[in-house]
Coordinates of C-alpha atoms in Angstrom, one line a residue:
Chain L
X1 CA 98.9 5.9 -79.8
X2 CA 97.8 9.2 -81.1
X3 CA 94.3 10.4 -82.4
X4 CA 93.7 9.0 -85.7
X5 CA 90.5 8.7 -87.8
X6 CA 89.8 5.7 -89.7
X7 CA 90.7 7.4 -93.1
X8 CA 92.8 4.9 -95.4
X9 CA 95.8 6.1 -96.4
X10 CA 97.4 2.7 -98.4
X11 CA 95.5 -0.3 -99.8
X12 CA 97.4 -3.0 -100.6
X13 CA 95.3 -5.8 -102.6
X14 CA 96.8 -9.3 -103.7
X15 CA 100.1 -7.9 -104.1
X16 CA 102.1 -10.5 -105.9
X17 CA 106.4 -9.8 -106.6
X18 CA 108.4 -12.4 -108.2
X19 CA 112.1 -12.6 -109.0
X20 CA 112.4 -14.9 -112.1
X21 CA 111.0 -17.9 -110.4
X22 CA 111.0 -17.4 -107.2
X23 CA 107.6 -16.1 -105.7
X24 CA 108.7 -13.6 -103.3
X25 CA 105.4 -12.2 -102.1
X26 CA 102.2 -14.1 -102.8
X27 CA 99.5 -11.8 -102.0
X28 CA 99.5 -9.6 -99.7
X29 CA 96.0 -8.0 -98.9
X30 CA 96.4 -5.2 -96.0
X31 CA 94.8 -1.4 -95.1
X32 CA 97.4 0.6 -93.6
X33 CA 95.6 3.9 -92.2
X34 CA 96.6 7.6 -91.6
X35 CA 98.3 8.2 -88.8
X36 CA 98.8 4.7 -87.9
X37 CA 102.3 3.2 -87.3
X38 CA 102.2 -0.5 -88.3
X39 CA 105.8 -2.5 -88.4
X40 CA 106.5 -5.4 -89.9
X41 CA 108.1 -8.4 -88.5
X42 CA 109.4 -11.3 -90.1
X43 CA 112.5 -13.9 -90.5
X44 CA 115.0 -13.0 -93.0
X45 CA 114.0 -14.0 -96.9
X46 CA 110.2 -13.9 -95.8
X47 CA 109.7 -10.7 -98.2
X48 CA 109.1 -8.4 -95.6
X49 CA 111.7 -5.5 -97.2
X50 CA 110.0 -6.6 -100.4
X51 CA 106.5 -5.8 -99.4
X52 CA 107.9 -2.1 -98.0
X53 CA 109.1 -1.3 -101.7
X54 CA 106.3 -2.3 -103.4
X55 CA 104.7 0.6 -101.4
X56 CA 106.6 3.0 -103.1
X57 CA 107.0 1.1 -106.2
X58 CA 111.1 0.8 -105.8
X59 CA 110.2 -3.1 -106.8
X60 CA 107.3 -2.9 -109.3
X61 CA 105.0 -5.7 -108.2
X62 CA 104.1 -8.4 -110.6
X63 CA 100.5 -8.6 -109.5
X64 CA 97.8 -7.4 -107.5
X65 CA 97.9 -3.2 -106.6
X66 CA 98.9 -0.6 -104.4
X67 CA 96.4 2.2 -103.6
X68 CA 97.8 5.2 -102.0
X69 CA 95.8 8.3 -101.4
X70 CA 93.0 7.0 -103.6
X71 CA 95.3 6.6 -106.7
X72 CA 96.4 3.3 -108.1
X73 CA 100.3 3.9 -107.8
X74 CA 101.0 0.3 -109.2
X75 CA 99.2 1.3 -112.5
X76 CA 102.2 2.0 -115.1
X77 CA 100.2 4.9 -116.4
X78 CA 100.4 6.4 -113.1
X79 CA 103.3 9.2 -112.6
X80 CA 104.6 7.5 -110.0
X81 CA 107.3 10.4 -109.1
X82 CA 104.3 13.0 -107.9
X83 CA 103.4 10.5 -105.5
X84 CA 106.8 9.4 -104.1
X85 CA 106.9 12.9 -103.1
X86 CA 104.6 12.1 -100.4
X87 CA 106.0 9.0 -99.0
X88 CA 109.2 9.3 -97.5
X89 CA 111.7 6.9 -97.3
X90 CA 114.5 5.3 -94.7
X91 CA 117.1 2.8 -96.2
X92 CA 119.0 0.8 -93.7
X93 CA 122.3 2.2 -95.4
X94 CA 121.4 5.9 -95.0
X95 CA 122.2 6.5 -98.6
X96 CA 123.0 9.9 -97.9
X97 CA 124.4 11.6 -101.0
X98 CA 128.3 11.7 -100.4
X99 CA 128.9 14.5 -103.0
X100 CA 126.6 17.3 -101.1
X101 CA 126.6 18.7 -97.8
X102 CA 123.7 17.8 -95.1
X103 CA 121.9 20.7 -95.4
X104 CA 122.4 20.4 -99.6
X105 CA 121.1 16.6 -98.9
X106 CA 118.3 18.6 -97.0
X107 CA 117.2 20.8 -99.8
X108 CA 117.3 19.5 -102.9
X109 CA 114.8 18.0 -103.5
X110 CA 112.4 20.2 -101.7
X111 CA 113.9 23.0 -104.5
X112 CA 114.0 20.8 -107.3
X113 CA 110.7 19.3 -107.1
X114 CA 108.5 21.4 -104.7
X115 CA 109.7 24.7 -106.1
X116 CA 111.1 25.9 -102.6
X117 CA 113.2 28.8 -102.8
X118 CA 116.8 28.3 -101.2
X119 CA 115.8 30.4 -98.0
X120 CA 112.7 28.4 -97.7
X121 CA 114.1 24.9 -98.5
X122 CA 117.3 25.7 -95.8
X123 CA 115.3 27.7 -93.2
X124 CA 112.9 24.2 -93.1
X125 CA 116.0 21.9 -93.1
X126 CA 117.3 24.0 -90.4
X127 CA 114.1 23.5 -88.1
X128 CA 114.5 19.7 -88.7
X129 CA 118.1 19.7 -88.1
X130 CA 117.4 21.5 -84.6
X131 CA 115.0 18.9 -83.8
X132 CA 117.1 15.7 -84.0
X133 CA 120.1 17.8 -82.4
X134 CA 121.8 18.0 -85.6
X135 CA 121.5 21.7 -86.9
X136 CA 125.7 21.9 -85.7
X137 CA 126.4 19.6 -88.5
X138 CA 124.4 21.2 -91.4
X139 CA 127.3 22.0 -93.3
X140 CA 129.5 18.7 -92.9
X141 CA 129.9 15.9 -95.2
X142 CA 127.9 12.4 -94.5
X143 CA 131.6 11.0 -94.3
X144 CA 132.0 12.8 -91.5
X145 CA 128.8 11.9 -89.1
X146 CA 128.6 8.4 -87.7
X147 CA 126.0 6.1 -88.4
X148 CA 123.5 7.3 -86.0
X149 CA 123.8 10.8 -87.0
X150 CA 123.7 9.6 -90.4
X151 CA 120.4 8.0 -90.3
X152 CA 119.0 10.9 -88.1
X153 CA 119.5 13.3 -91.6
X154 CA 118.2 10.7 -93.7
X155 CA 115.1 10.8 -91.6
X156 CA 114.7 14.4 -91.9
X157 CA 115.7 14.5 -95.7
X158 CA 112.6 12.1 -96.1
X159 CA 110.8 14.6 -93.6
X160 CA 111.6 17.8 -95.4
X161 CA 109.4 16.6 -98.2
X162 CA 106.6 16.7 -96.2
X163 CA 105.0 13.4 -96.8
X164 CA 101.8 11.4 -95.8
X165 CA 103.9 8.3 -94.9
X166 CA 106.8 7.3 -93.8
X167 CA 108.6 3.8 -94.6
X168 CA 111.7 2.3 -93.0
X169 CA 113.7 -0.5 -94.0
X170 CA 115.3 -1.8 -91.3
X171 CA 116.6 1.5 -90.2
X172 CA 118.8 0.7 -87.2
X173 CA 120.3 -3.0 -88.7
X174 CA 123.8 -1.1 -90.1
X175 CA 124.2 0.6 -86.7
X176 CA 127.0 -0.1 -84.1
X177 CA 124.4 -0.8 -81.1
X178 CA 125.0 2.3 -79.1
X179 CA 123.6 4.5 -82.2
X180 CA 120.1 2.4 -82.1
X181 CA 118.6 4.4 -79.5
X182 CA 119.4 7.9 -80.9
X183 CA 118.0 6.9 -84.0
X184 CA 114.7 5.0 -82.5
X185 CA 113.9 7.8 -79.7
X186 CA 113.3 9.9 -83.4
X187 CA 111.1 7.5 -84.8
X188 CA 109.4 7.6 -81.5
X189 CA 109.1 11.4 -81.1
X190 CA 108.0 11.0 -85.4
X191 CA 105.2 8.3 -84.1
X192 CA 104.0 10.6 -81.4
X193 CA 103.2 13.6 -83.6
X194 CA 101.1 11.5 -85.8
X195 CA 103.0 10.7 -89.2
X196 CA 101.7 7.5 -90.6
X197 CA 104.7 5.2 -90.5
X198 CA 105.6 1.8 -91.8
X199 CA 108.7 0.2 -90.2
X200 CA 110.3 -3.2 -91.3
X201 CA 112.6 -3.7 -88.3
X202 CA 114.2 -6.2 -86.0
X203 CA 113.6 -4.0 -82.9
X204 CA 111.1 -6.0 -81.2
X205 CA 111.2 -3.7 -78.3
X206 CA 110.6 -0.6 -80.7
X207 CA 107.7 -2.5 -82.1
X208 CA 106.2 -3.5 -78.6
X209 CA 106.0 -0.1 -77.8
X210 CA 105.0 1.8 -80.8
X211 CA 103.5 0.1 -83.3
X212 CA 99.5 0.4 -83.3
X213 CA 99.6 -3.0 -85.3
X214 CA 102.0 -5.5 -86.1
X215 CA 102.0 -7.8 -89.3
X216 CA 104.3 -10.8 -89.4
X217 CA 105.3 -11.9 -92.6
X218 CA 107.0 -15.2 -93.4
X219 CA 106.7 -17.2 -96.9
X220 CA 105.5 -14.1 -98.7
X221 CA 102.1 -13.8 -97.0
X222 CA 100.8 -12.2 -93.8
X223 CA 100.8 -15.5 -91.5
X224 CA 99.6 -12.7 -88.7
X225 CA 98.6 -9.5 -87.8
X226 CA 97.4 -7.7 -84.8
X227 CA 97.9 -5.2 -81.9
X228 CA 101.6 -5.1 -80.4
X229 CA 99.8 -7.5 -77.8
X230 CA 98.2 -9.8 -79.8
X231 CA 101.5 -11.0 -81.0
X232 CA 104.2 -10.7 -78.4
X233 CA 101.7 -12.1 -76.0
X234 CA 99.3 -14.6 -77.7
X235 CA 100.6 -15.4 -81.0
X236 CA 98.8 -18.0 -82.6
X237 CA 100.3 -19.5 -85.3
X238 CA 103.1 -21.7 -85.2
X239 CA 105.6 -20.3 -87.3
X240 CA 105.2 -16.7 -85.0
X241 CA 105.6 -18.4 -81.8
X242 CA 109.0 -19.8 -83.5
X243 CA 110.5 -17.0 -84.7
X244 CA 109.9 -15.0 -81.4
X245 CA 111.3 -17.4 -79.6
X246 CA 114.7 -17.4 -81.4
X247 CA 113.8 -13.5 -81.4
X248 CA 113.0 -12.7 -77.9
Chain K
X1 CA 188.6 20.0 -122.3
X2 CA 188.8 20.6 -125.7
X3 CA 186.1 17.8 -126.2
X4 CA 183.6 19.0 -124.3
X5 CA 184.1 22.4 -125.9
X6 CA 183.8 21.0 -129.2
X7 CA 180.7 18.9 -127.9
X8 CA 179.1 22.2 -127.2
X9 CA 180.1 23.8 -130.4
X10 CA 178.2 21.5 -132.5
X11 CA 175.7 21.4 -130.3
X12 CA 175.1 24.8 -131.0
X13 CA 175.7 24.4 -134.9
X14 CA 173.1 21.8 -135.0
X15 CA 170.8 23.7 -132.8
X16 CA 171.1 27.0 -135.5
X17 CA 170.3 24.8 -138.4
X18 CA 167.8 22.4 -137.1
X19 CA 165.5 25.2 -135.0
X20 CA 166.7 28.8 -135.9
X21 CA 167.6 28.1 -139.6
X22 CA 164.5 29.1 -142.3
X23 CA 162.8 29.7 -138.6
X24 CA 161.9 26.0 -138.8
X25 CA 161.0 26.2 -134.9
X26 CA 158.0 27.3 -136.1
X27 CA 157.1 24.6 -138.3
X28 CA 156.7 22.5 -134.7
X29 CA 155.1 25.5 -133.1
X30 CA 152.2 24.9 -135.9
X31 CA 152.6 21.5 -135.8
X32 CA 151.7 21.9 -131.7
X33 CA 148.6 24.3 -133.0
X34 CA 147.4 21.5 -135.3
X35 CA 148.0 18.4 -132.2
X36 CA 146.5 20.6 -130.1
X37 CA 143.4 22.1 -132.6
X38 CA 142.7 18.1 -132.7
X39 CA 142.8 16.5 -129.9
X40 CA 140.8 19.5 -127.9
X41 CA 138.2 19.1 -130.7
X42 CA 138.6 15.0 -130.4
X43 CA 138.0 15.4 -126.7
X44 CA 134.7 17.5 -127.0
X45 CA 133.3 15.1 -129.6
X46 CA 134.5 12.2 -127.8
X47 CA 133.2 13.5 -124.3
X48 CA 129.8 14.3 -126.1
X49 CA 129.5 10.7 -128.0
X50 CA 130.6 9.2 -124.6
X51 CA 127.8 10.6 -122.9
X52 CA 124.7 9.8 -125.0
X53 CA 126.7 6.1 -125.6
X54 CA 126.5 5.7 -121.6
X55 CA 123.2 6.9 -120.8
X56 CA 121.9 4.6 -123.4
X57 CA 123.8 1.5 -122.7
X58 CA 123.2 2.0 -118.5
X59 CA 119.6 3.4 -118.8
X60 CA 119.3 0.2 -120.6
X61 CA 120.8 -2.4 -118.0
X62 CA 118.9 -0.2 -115.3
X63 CA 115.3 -0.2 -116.9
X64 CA 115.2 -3.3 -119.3
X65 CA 113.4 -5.3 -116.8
X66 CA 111.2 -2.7 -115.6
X67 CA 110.2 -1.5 -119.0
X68 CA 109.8 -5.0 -120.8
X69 CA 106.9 -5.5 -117.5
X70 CA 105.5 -2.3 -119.0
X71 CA 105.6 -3.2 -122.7
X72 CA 106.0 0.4 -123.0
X73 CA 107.2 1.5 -126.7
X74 CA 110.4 2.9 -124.8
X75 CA 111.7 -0.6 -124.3
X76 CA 111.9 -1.3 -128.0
X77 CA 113.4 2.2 -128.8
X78 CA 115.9 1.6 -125.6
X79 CA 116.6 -1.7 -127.5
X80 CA 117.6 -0.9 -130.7
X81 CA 120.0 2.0 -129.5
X82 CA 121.3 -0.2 -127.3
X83 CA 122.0 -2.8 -130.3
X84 CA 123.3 0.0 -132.4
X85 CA 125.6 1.5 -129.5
X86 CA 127.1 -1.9 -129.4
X87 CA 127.8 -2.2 -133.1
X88 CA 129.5 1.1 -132.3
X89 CA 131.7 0.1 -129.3
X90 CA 132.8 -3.4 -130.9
X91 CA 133.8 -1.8 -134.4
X92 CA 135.5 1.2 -132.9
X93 CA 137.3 -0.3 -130.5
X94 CA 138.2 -3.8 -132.6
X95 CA 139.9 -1.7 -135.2
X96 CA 143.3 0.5 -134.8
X97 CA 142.9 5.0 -135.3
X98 CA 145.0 4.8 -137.9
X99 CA 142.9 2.9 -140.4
X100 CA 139.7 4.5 -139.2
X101 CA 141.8 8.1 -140.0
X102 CA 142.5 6.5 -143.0
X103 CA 139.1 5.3 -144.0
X104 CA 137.6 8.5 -142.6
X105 CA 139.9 10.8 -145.1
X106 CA 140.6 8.9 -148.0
X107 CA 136.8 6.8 -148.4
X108 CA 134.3 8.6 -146.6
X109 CA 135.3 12.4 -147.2
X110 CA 137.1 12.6 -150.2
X111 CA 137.0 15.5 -150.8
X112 CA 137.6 17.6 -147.6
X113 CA 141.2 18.4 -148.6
X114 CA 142.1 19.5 -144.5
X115 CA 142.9 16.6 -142.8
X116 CA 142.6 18.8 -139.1
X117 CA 138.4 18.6 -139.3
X118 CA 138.6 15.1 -140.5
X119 CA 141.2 14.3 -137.4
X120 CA 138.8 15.4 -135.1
X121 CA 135.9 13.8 -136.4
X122 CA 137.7 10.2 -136.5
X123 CA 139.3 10.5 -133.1
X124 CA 136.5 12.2 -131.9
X125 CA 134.6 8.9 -132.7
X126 CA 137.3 6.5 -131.5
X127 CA 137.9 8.3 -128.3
X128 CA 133.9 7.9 -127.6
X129 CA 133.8 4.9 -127.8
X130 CA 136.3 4.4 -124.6
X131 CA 135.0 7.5 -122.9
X132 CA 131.2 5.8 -123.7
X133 CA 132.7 2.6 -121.4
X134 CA 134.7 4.5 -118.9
X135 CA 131.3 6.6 -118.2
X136 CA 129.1 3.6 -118.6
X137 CA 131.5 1.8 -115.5
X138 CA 131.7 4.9 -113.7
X139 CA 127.2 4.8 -113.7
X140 CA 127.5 1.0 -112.7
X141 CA 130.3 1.5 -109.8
X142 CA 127.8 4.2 -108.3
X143 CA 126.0 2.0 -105.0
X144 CA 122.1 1.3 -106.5
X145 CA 121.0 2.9 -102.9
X146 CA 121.9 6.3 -104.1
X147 CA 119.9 5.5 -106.9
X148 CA 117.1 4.5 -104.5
X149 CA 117.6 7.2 -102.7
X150 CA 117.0 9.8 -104.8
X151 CA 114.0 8.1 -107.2
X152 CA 112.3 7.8 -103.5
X153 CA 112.2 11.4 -102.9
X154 CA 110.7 12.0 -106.1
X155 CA 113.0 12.6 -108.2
X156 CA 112.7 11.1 -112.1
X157 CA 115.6 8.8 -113.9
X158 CA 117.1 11.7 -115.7
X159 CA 117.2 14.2 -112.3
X160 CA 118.9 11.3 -110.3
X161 CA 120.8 10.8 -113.2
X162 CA 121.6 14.5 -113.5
X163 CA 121.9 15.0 -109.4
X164 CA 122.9 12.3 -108.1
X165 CA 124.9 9.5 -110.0
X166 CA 126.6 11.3 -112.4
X167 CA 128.3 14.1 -110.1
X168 CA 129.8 11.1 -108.5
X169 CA 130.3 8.9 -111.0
X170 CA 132.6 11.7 -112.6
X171 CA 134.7 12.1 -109.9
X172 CA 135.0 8.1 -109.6
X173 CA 136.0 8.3 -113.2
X174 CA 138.4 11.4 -113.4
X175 CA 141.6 9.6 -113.1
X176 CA 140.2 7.2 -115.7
X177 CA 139.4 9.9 -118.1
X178 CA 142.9 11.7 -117.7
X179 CA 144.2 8.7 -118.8
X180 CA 141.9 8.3 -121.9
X181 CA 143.1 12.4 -122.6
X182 CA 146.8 11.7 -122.6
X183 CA 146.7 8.5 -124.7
X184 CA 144.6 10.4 -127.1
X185 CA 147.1 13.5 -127.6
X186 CA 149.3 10.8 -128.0
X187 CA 147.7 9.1 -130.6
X188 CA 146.8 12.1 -132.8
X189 CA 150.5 11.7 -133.5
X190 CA 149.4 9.2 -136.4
X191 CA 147.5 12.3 -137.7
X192 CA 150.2 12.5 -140.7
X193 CA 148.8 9.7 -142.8
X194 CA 146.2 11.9 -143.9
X195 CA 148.3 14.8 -144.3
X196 CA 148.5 16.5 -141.4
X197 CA 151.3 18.8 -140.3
X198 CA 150.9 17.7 -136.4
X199 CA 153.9 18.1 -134.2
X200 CA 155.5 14.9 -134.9
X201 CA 154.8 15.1 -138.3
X202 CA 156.8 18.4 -138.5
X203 CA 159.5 16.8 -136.6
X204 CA 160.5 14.7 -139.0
X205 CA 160.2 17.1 -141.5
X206 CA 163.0 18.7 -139.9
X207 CA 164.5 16.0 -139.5
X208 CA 164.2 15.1 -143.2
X209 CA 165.6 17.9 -144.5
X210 CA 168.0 18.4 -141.9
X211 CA 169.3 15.0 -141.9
X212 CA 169.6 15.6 -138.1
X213 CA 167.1 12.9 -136.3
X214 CA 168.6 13.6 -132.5
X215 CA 167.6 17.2 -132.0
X216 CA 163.8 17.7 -133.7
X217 CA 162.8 14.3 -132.2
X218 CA 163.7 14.7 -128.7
X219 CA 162.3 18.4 -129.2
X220 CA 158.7 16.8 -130.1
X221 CA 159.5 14.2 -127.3
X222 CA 159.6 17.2 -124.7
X223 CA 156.8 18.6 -126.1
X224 CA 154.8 15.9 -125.7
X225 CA 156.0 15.0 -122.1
X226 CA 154.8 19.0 -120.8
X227 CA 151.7 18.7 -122.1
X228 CA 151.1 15.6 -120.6
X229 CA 152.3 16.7 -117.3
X230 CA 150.9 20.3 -117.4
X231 CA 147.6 17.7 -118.0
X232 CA 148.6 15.6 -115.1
X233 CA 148.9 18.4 -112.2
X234 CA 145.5 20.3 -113.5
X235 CA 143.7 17.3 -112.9
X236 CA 145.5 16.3 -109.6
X237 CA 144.3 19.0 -108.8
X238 CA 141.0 18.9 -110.1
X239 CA 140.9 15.4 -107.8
X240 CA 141.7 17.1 -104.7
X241 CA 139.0 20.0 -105.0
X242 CA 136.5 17.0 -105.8
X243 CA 137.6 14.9 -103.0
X244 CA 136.3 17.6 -100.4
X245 CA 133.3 15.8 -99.4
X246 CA 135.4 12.6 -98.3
X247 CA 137.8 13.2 -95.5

């Protein structure tokens, strides 16, 4: 969609995650590159939400590794903290922090951990806020925004720490339909300006028109992977042709 | 007429010699000092023992599994505290005050002569051991996605701790921990087995050498009951400064 070079940003290589004894993912090999927006596709249980947190190390994997930005992040002697910095993160319930204001939400972290001064760390959050049509609501409570609004701030609290990547899990699946396009259009405006952005979603329309590749996972592996094309129009495997039927 | 004149008359005779007589009013104003000097210290032990207890005992639900997939040296440390803060809960909270108080003065510090530090040392301990579990719960009621939330932006288990969970986890648990404060005033009223002159203690003094029960124990009954109210409204409104960010 946008310029990109072919610089890697994420290497994923045999990633392996099990749960006790159930083998969630079973090796997972995939490039993901900067500026690229790849989302993932995939029945429910398949692992897809799994393979997103590995990326970040939420769930630590049980094999296989995660390089990000040249650095093993899956290596336990790795501070993983410095790096989640740069990989900013959407959860499909907001998880806004009740006890603090939006803009507080905003600029906490950037003050805590980036050593922003208040009037920095607010006049940045500002700027964001303006941009998703927010900035009137900097001083409310999350109990008081609705869903969409909601995950608009948690999209810019992610933003405001200025990272290399953005991930999404399932970002619009907790919202009343009529919030899903407020919420996509700033995923889409996010795409356009060249964030590298990995987006586990249900929004096959979304993906259709903004992914640069699509990888379906089902069963723990990647059964398929290709341009928005390849797979809405000429999927090849069975199991992909199934699932879009019941999808599409 | 005549009755209820007479009522009042000895109402006020018995007043004179149970409260104004010797000034033994003052005997339950240091008797208040003493219940008071205790249970305030109680709490701040208590609070302080609750807090490490809690961080140990949730850090270790939170990160067994994480840290055991590491082998990391902190797993075994986080073990063995964990064991010990057990030991801790299950003996504390398996035994009544009274015979720790007991043990605390008359085995393990002989020879303190005050029982007001030893008081506060033994139901600084007890009361740890319920604030450790009321904080602990508090941690574990607080959704994991705030959790999540915060480790994601960067932030390390002891600043999501510190920013995050715990602001709301006390307000979850404020009503909780009211409750622990009160029974714990109350409690300290067992603080005469080791020789304590606490309020009720000096009650019954008064009553002992007054031979008047009525008057000196419904006097440390009243006290008892404004303190715990007094407690009661200060938190109310501690709860509805807190509650702010809910609407």
């Amino acid at each position: 969609m946008t310029t990109k070079n072919n610089e890697t940003l994420i290497t994923v290589q045999n990633l392996q995650k099990s749960f006790g004894e159930i083998d969630v993912l079973k090796g997972i090999d995939y490039e993901i590159k900067k500026g690229e927006v790849v989302v993932i596709i995939g029945p429910s249980g398949s692992g897809k939400s799994t393979f997103l947190r590995t990326l970040n190390m939420l769930e630590t994997p049980t094999g296989g590794e995660v390089i990000f930005d040249g650095v093993n992040i899956s290596d336990p002697k790795t501070n993983i903290n410095k790096h989640r910095e740069k990989m900013g993160m959407v959860f499909q319930q907001f998880n806004l922090f009740p006890h603090m204001t939006i803009l507080k939400n905003m600029t906490i972290a950037p003050m805590k951990l980036l050593g922003k001064s208040k009037q920095e760390a607010e006049a940045a959050a500002m700027e964001l806020l303006k941009k998703v049509g927010l900035a009137d609501r900097a001083d409310a409570y999350p109990s008081q925004l609705s869903g969409g609004q909601k995950q608009r701030v948690a999209i810019v609290r992610a933003l405001a720490m200025n990272p290399e990547v953005m991930l999404f899990d399932e970002p619009t699946s907790a919202l009343d339909p009529e919030m899903v396009g407020e919420v996509l259009s700033v995923m889409k405006e996010l795409a356009a300006s060249g964030m590298t952005m990995v987006i586990v979603t249900h929004e096959m329309g979304f993906a259709r028109e903004v992914a640069d590749r699509v990888i379906f996972i089902d069963e723990g592996i990647i059964m398929e992977e290709g341009t928005p094309k390849d797979i809405f129009e000429n999927p090849k495997c069975d199991r992909l042709k199934d699932f879009l039927s019941k999808v599409l | 007429m005549q009755t209820i004149l007479n009522f009042f008359k000895s109402f006020a005779h018995d007043f004179d010699t149970v409260f104004i007589v010797k000034d033994r009013y003052m005997s339950i104003v240091r008797g208040l000092l003493n219940t008071l000097k205790i249970t305030a210290g109680a709490l701040i032990v208590g609070v302080i023992i609750g807090v490490f207890v809690a961080a140990i005992r949730s850090s270790y639900d939170k990160n067994r599994e994480s840290l055991k997939a590491k082998k990391s040296v902190g797993y075994y440390v986080l073990t063995v505290l964990n064991a010990i803060c057990k030991i801790y809960l299950t003996v504390i909270r398996g035994t009544p005050v009274v015979v720790q108080l007991m043990i605390a003065y008359f085995v393990i510090f002989v020879s303190v002569k005050d029982g007001v530090p030893i008081g506060i040392f033994a139901f600084g301990i007890n009361s740890g051991a319920y604030v450790a579990e009321i904080f602990r719960g508090g941690i574990m009621s607080i959704d994991n996605g705030q959790f999540e939330a915060g480790r994601s932006l960067g932030f390390n288990y002891v600043q999501t701790m510190w920013y995050i969970v715990i602001p709301q986890m006390f307000k979850a648990v404020l009503p909780t921990l009211c409750n622990e404060f009160i029974a714990l005033l109350k409690e300290t009223s067992v603080a005469g087995y080791v020789g304590v002159i606490d309020l009720t203690k000096a009650g019954n003094s008064i009553a002992g050498v007054t031979y008047n029960y009525f008057m000196p124990l419904i006097a440390v009954a009243i006290v008892y009951l404004a303190i715990v109210m007094l407690l009661t409204s200060l938190v109310a409104r501690l709860e509805r400064r807190l509650r702010k960010s809910d609407h």
